[in-house]
Short mmCIF file of C-alpha atoms in Angstrom, two decimals:
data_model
loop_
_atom_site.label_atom_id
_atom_site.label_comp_id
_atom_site.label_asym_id
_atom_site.label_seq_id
_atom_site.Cartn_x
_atom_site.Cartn_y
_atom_site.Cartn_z
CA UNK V 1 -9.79 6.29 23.73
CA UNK V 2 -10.92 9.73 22.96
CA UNK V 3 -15.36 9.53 21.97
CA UNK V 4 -16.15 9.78 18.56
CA UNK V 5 -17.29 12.67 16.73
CA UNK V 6 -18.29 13.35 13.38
CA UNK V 7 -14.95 15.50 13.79
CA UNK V 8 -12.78 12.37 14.62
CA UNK V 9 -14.31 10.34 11.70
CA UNK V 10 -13.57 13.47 9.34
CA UNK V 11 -10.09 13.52 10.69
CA UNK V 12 -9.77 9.91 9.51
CA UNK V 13 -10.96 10.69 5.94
CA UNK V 14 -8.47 13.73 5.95
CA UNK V 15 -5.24 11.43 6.34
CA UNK V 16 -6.85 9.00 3.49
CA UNK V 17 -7.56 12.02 1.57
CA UNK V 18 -4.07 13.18 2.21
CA UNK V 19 -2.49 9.63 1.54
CA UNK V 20 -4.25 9.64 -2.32
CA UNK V 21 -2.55 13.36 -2.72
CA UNK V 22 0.78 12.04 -1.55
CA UNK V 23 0.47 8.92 -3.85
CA UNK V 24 -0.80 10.88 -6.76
CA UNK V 25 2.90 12.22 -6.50
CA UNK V 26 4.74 8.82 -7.26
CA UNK V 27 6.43 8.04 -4.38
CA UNK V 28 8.58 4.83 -4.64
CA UNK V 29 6.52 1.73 -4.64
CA UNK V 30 7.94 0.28 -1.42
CA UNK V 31 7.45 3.63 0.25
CA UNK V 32 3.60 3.19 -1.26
CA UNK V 33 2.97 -0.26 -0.62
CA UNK V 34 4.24 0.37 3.01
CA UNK V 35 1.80 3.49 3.22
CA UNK V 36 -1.07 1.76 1.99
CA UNK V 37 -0.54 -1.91 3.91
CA UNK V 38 -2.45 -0.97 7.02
CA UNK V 39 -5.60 -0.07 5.32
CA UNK V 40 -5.67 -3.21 3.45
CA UNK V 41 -5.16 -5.89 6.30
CA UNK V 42 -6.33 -8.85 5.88
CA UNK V 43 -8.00 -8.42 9.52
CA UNK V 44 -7.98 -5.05 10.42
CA UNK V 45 -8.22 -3.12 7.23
CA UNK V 46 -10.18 -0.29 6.15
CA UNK V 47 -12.82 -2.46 3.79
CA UNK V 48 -13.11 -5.37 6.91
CA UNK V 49 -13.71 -2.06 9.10
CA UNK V 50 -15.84 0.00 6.98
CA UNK V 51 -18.30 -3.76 6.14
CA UNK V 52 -18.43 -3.86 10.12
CA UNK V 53 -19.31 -0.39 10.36
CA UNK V 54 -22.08 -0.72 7.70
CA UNK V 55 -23.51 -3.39 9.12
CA UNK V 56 -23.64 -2.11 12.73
CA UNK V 57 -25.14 1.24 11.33
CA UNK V 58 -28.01 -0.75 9.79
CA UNK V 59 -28.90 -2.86 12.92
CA UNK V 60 -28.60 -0.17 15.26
CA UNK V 61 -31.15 1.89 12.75
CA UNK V 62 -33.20 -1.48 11.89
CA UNK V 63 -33.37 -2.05 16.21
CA UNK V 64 -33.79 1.59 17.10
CA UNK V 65 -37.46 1.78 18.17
CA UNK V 66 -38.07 5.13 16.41
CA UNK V 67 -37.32 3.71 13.32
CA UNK V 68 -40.31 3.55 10.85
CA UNK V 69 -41.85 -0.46 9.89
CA UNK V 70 -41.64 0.43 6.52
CA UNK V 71 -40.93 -0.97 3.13
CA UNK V 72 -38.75 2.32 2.57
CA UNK V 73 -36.90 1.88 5.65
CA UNK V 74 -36.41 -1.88 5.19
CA UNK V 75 -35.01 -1.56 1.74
CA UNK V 76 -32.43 1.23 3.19
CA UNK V 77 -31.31 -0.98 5.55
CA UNK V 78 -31.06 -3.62 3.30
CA UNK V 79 -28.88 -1.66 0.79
CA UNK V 80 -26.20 -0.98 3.90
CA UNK V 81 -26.00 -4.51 4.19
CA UNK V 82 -25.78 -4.85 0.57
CA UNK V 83 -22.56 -2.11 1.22
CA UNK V 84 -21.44 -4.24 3.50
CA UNK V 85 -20.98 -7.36 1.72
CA UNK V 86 -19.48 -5.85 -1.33
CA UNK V 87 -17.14 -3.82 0.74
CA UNK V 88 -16.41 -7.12 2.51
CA UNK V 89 -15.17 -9.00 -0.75
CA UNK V 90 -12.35 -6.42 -0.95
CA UNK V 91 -10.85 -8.06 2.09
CA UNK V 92 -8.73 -10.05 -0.61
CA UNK V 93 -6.80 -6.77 -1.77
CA UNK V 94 -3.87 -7.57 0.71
CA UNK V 95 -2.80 -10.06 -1.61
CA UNK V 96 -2.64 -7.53 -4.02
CA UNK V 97 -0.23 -5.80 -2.07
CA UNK V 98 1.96 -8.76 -1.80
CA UNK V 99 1.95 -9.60 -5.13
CA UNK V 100 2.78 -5.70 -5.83
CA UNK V 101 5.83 -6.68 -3.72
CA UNK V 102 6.78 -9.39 -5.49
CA UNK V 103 7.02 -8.05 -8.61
CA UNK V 104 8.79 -4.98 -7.54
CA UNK V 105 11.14 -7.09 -6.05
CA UNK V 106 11.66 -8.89 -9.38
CA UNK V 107 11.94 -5.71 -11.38
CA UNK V 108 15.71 -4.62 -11.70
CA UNK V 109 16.42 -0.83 -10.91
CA UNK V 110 17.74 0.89 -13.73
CA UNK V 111 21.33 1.67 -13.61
CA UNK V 112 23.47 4.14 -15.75
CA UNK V 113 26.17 2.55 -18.34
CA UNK V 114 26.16 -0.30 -21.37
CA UNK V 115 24.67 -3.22 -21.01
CA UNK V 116 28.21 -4.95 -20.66
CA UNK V 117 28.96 -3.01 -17.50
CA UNK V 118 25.55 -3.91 -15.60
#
């Protein structure tokens, strides 16, 4: 696995930035749903990674020995974890996705003629 880089991590945002453009076009919902599934595993998904990230970030500033003892810097780090946790309730959205699925599977797709010859 190639390091990271701020360049990497920008990379990433690019293809999610790319992804909204591509959705902003209407794709078909299966096409979208399929698209947008990996970020929103239920283990592995972009708000379970990003709450990890956060809170790593804030104990590797909160342990770092150059960090300042201060009331500043302790309610900073206690706003990542703050981040963290809310990003962390959004794990649920997967079942969003599945009951997306569901109901586009219900929907009929519309077909040209009378009602009679549907």
């Amino acid at each position: 696995m190639p390091a990271l880089t701020p360049d990497t991590i920008r990379t990433a945002t690019d293809t999610l930035s790319h992804l909204t453009d591509y959705l902003r076009d209407t794709p078909e919902p299966a096409e979208a749903l399929a698209l947008v599934e990996p970020l929103l595993d239920e283990y592995t998904g972009f708000p379970v990674q990003l709450a990890d990230a956060l809170r790593a970030l804030a104990r590797a500033v909160q342990d770092h020995p150059d960090t300042p003892r201060t009331a500043e810097a302790a309610l900073l780090i206690t706003e990542l974890r703050i981040a963290a946790r809310e990003q962390s309730d959004q794990h649920a959205l997967h079942y969003v996705l599945d009951d997306l699925r569901r109901l586009n599977a219900k929907t009929p797709s519309p077909t040209v003629g009378c009602g009679r010859c549907r």
